[in-house]
PDB file of C-alpha atoms in Angstrom:
ATOM      1  CA  GLN A   1     -41.868   5.339  43.598  1.00  0.00           C
ATOM      2  CA  ARG A   2     -41.574   7.789  40.705  1.00  0.00           C
ATOM      3  CA  GLN A   3     -43.728   5.611  38.463  1.00  0.00           C
ATOM      4  CA  PHE A   4     -46.443   5.482  41.132  1.00  0.00           C
ATOM      5  CA  ALA A   5     -46.197   9.255  41.665  1.00  0.00           C
ATOM      6  CA  PHE A   6     -46.461   9.816  37.910  1.00  0.00           C
ATOM      7  CA  ALA A   7     -49.565   7.641  37.654  1.00  0.00           C
ATOM      8  CA  LYS A   8     -51.127   9.375  40.657  1.00  0.00           C
ATOM      9  CA  ALA A   9     -50.344  12.815  39.210  1.00  0.00           C
ATOM     10  CA  TYR A  10     -51.728  11.829  35.819  1.00  0.00           C
ATOM     11  CA  GLN A  11     -54.921  10.560  37.414  1.00  0.00           C
ATOM     12  CA  GLY A  12     -55.201  13.741  39.480  1.00  0.00           C
ATOM     13  CA  SER A  13     -54.816  15.929  36.425  1.00  0.00           C
ATOM     14  CA  LEU A  14     -57.832  14.426  34.672  1.00  0.00           C
ATOM     15  CA  LEU A  15     -61.274  15.917  34.724  1.00  0.00           C
ATOM     16  CA  ILE A  16     -63.178  12.655  35.074  1.00  0.00           C
ATOM     17  CA  ALA A  17     -65.898  12.393  32.438  1.00  0.00           C
ATOM     18  CA  PRO A  18     -69.481  11.914  33.618  1.00  0.00           C
ATOM     19  CA  GLU A  19     -70.381   9.658  30.687  1.00  0.00           C
ATOM     20  CA  LEU A  20     -69.358   6.045  31.237  1.00  0.00           C
ATOM     21  CA  LYS A  21     -67.785   5.373  27.828  1.00  0.00           C
ATOM     22  CA  ARG A  22     -65.390   8.317  28.087  1.00  0.00           C
ATOM     23  CA  ARG A  23     -64.674   7.598  31.756  1.00  0.00           C
ATOM     24  CA  ARG A  24     -63.760   4.005  30.872  1.00  0.00           C
ATOM     25  CA  GLU A  25     -61.294   5.290  28.267  1.00  0.00           C
ATOM     26  CA  GLN A  26     -59.748   7.638  30.806  1.00  0.00           C
ATOM     27  CA  MET A  27     -59.467   4.954  33.468  1.00  0.00           C
ATOM     28  CA  ALA A  28     -57.913   2.546  30.952  1.00  0.00           C
ATOM     29  CA  LYS A  29     -55.117   5.072  30.344  1.00  0.00           C
ATOM     30  CA  VAL A  30     -54.635   5.668  34.059  1.00  0.00           C
ATOM     31  CA  SER A  31     -54.598   1.910  34.663  1.00  0.00           C
ATOM     32  CA  GLN A  32     -51.827   1.517  32.080  1.00  0.00           C
ATOM     33  CA  CYS A  33     -49.675   3.911  34.090  1.00  0.00           C
ATOM     34  CA  TYR A  34     -50.328   1.992  37.293  1.00  0.00           C
ATOM     35  CA  GLN A  35     -49.690  -1.359  35.610  1.00  0.00           C
ATOM     36  CA  LYS A  36     -46.146  -0.184  34.869  1.00  0.00           C
ATOM     37  CA  VAL A  37     -45.480  -0.010  38.611  1.00  0.00           C
ATOM     38  CA  ILE A  38     -46.360  -3.691  38.937  1.00  0.00           C
ATOM     39  CA  THR A  39     -44.427  -4.628  35.790  1.00  0.00           C
ATOM     40  CA  ASN A  40     -41.298  -2.646  36.627  1.00  0.00           C
ATOM     41  CA  PHE A  41     -41.241  -3.129  40.418  1.00  0.00           C
ATOM     42  CA  PRO A  42     -43.034  -6.420  41.190  1.00  0.00           C
ATOM     43  CA  ASN A  43     -41.095  -6.963  44.429  1.00  0.00           C
ATOM     44  CA  ASP A  44     -41.913  -3.604  46.004  1.00  0.00           C
ATOM     45  CA  SER A  45     -44.832  -4.750  48.166  1.00  0.00           C
ATOM     46  CA  ASN A  46     -45.527  -1.227  49.430  1.00  0.00           C
ATOM     47  CA  TYR A  47     -46.061   0.355  46.017  1.00  0.00           C
ATOM     48  CA  VAL A  48     -47.542  -2.764  44.442  1.00  0.00           C
ATOM     49  CA  SER A  49     -50.237  -2.924  47.133  1.00  0.00           C
ATOM     50  CA  LEU A  50     -50.998   0.796  46.777  1.00  0.00           C
ATOM     51  CA  THR A  51     -51.096   0.314  43.001  1.00  0.00           C
ATOM     52  CA  TYR A  52     -53.644  -2.482  43.344  1.00  0.00           C
ATOM     53  CA  LEU A  53     -55.807  -0.147  45.445  1.00  0.00           C
ATOM     54  CA  GLU A  54     -55.595   2.487  42.707  1.00  0.00           C
ATOM     55  CA  LEU A  55     -56.345  -0.077  39.993  1.00  0.00           C
ATOM     56  CA  GLY A  56     -59.381  -1.115  42.013  1.00  0.00           C
ATOM     57  CA  ASP A  57     -60.522   2.498  42.134  1.00  0.00           C
ATOM     58  CA  CYS A  58     -60.039   2.799  38.363  1.00  0.00           C
ATOM     59  CA  ALA A  59     -62.069  -0.365  37.779  1.00  0.00           C
ATOM     60  CA  ALA A  60     -64.834   0.893  40.088  1.00  0.00           C
ATOM     61  CA  GLN A  61     -64.948   4.224  38.254  1.00  0.00           C
ATOM     62  CA  SER A  62     -65.240   2.235  35.027  1.00  0.00           C
ATOM     63  CA  ASP A  63     -68.245   0.400  36.511  1.00  0.00           C
ATOM     64  CA  ASP A  64     -66.314  -2.901  36.625  1.00  0.00           C
ATOM     65  CA  MET A  65     -67.190  -3.827  40.197  1.00  0.00           C
ATOM     66  CA  ASN A  66     -65.997  -7.428  39.986  1.00  0.00           C
ATOM     67  CA  GLY A  67     -62.658  -6.257  38.622  1.00  0.00           C
ATOM     68  CA  ALA A  68     -62.431  -3.666  41.385  1.00  0.00           C
ATOM     69  CA  ILE A  69     -63.073  -6.249  44.083  1.00  0.00           C
ATOM     70  CA  SER A  70     -60.396  -8.478  42.560  1.00  0.00           C
ATOM     71  CA  TYR A  71     -57.835  -5.652  42.688  1.00  0.00           C
ATOM     72  CA  TYR A  72     -58.738  -4.794  46.282  1.00  0.00           C
ATOM     73  CA  GLN A  73     -58.311  -8.428  47.259  1.00  0.00           C
ATOM     74  CA  LYS A  74     -54.911  -8.520  45.524  1.00  0.00           C
ATOM     75  CA  ALA A  75     -53.830  -5.442  47.464  1.00  0.00           C
ATOM     76  CA  ALA A  76     -54.720  -7.169  50.730  1.00  0.00           C
ATOM     77  CA  GLN A  77     -52.849 -10.315  49.666  1.00  0.00           C
ATOM     78  CA  VAL A  78     -49.674  -8.393  48.810  1.00  0.00           C
ATOM     79  CA  SER A  79     -49.385  -6.299  51.978  1.00  0.00           C
ATOM     80  CA  PRO A  80     -50.167  -7.022  55.615  1.00  0.00           C
ATOM     81  CA  GLU A  81     -50.021  -3.273  56.388  1.00  0.00           C
ATOM     82  CA  ASP A  82     -53.067  -2.092  58.349  1.00  0.00           C
ATOM     83  CA  PHE A  83     -53.853   0.757  55.953  1.00  0.00           C
ATOM     84  CA  VAL A  84     -53.920  -1.533  52.911  1.00  0.00           C
ATOM     85  CA  GLN A  85     -55.994  -4.127  54.752  1.00  0.00           C
ATOM     86  CA  ALA A  86     -58.521  -1.578  56.059  1.00  0.00           C
ATOM     87  CA  ARG A  87     -58.718   0.385  52.806  1.00  0.00           C
ATOM     88  CA  SER A  88     -59.205  -2.711  50.662  1.00  0.00           C
ATOM     89  CA  GLN A  89     -61.990  -3.985  52.919  1.00  0.00           C
ATOM     90  CA  PHE A  90     -63.593  -0.529  53.038  1.00  0.00           C
ATOM     91  CA  SER A  91     -63.630  -0.318  49.247  1.00  0.00           C
ATOM     92  CA  ILE A  92     -65.155  -3.779  48.921  1.00  0.00           C
ATOM     93  CA  ALA A  93     -67.847  -2.851  51.451  1.00  0.00           C
ATOM     94  CA  ARG A  94     -68.702   0.288  49.486  1.00  0.00           C
ATOM     95  CA  ILE A  95     -69.160  -1.810  46.361  1.00  0.00           C
ATOM     96  CA  TYR A  96     -71.347  -4.268  48.258  1.00  0.00           C
ATOM     97  CA  ASN A  97     -73.441  -1.337  49.441  1.00  0.00           C
ATOM     98  CA  MET A  98     -73.858  -0.112  45.847  1.00  0.00           C
ATOM     99  CA  GLN A  99     -74.814  -3.659  44.825  1.00  0.00           C
ATOM    100  CA  GLU A 100     -77.464  -3.649  47.571  1.00  0.00           C
ATOM    101  CA  ARG A 101     -75.618  -6.352  49.500  1.00  0.00           C
ATOM    102  CA  TYR A 102     -76.331  -4.440  52.684  1.00  0.00           C
ATOM    103  CA  VAL A 103     -75.759  -7.161  55.254  1.00  0.00           C
ATOM    104  CA  GLU A 104     -72.294  -7.931  53.863  1.00  0.00           C
ATOM    105  CA  ALA A 105     -71.408  -4.239  53.603  1.00  0.00           C
ATOM    106  CA  LYS A 106     -72.430  -3.524  57.207  1.00  0.00           C
ATOM    107  CA  ALA A 107     -70.507  -6.548  58.475  1.00  0.00           C
ATOM    108  CA  ILE A 108     -67.320  -5.352  56.783  1.00  0.00           C
ATOM    109  CA  PHE A 109     -67.725  -1.762  57.992  1.00  0.00           C
ATOM    110  CA  LYS A 110     -68.204  -3.071  61.534  1.00  0.00           C
ATOM    111  CA  SER A 111     -65.197  -5.386  61.299  1.00  0.00           C
ATOM    112  CA  ILE A 112     -62.995  -2.457  60.215  1.00  0.00           C
ATOM    113  CA  VAL A 113     -64.134  -0.384  63.192  1.00  0.00           C
ATOM    114  CA  ASP A 114     -63.685  -3.321  65.575  1.00  0.00           C
ATOM    115  CA  LYS A 115     -60.268  -4.359  64.290  1.00  0.00           C
ATOM    116  CA  TYR A 116     -58.651  -0.958  63.703  1.00  0.00           C
ATOM    117  CA  GLY A 117     -60.591   1.317  66.056  1.00  0.00           C
ATOM    118  CA  ASN A 118     -57.617   1.868  68.377  1.00  0.00           C
ATOM    119  CA  THR A 119     -55.039   2.515  65.679  1.00  0.00           C
ATOM    120  CA  GLN A 120     -52.487   5.304  65.939  1.00  0.00           C
ATOM    121  CA  SER A 121     -52.123   5.663  62.155  1.00  0.00           C
ATOM    122  CA  ALA A 122     -53.846   8.755  60.742  1.00  0.00           C
ATOM    123  CA  ARG A 123     -54.530   7.011  57.424  1.00  0.00           C
ATOM    124  CA  VAL A 124     -56.128   4.027  59.129  1.00  0.00           C
ATOM    125  CA  LYS A 125     -58.099   6.311  61.485  1.00  0.00           C
ATOM    126  CA  ASP A 126     -59.583   8.008  58.429  1.00  0.00           C
ATOM    127  CA  VAL A 127     -60.740   4.651  57.036  1.00  0.00           C
ATOM    128  CA  VAL A 128     -62.165   3.697  60.453  1.00  0.00           C
ATOM    129  CA  GLN A 129     -64.098   6.985  60.701  1.00  0.00           C
ATOM    130  CA  ARG A 130     -65.524   6.603  57.201  1.00  0.00           C
ATOM    131  CA  SER A 131     -66.432   2.983  57.956  1.00  0.00           C
ATOM    132  CA  ALA A 132     -68.231   3.999  61.142  1.00  0.00           C
ATOM    133  CA  GLN A 133     -70.210   6.681  59.290  1.00  0.00           C
ATOM    134  CA  LEU A 134     -71.228   4.324  56.515  1.00  0.00           C
ATOM    135  CA  TYR A 135     -72.067   1.550  58.978  1.00  0.00           C
ATOM    136  CA  TYR A 136     -74.821   3.754  60.408  1.00  0.00           C
ATOM    137  CA  GLN A 137     -75.952   4.990  56.994  1.00  0.00           C
ATOM    138  CA  VAL A 138     -76.342   1.578  55.376  1.00  0.00           C
ATOM    139  CA  VAL A 139     -79.900   0.452  55.855  1.00  0.00           C
ATOM    140  CA  ASP A 140     -81.514  -2.338  53.885  1.00  0.00           C
ATOM    141  CA  PRO A 141     -84.698  -0.946  52.275  1.00  0.00           C
ATOM    142  CA  SER A 142     -86.739  -3.704  53.947  1.00  0.00           C
ATOM    143  CA  GLU A 143     -85.327  -2.619  57.342  1.00  0.00           C
ATOM    144  CA  LYS A 144     -86.138   1.000  56.540  1.00  0.00           C
ATOM    145  CA  LYS A 145     -89.732   0.073  55.680  1.00  0.00           C
ATOM    146  CA  ALA A 146     -90.074  -1.904  58.925  1.00  0.00           C
ATOM    147  CA  MET A 147     -88.735   1.069  60.934  1.00  0.00           C
ATOM    148  CA  GLN A 148     -91.137   3.437  59.190  1.00  0.00           C
ATOM    149  CA  ASP A 149     -94.065   1.096  59.817  1.00  0.00           C
ATOM    150  CA  ALA A 150     -93.094   0.780  63.496  1.00  0.00           C
ATOM    151  CA  ALA A 151     -92.851   4.567  63.817  1.00  0.00           C
ATOM    152  CA  LEU A 152     -96.322   5.005  62.291  1.00  0.00           C
ATOM    153  CA  LYS A 153     -97.831   2.530  64.774  1.00  0.00           C
ATOM    154  CA  ARG A 154     -96.665   4.600  67.774  1.00  0.00           C
TER     155      ARG A 154
END
């Protein structure tokens, strides 16, 4: 728990660099702190799963989207907790959206809303709300063009 808190505090204390090379260096250092949680406490599924989420975020900030997806999937494998499941899927969907894999992103956002929409957990509710917002914002450019063309024909 202390190791995770240290890594989180260290990450929070950084002013994340806008240039990719420097940001990758920063995220590599943050990732080292998080890796110690997994190394020192491999049987603590709660903190290991949260650590994998954080490592995924570090990889995404380093522009390593495949690595990020891998970490998010590991988090979901380690913990059946609703928050970890929803958050890992949400993060994967955001990456798919950035990669212009709109259909896959929308399907995941919708599945999060459908599966966890009635949750009582505040953390899961937050993920559901963000998923719902992004579900309606994600529009494939070809769909957008078709909607614009249809609007012009009216």
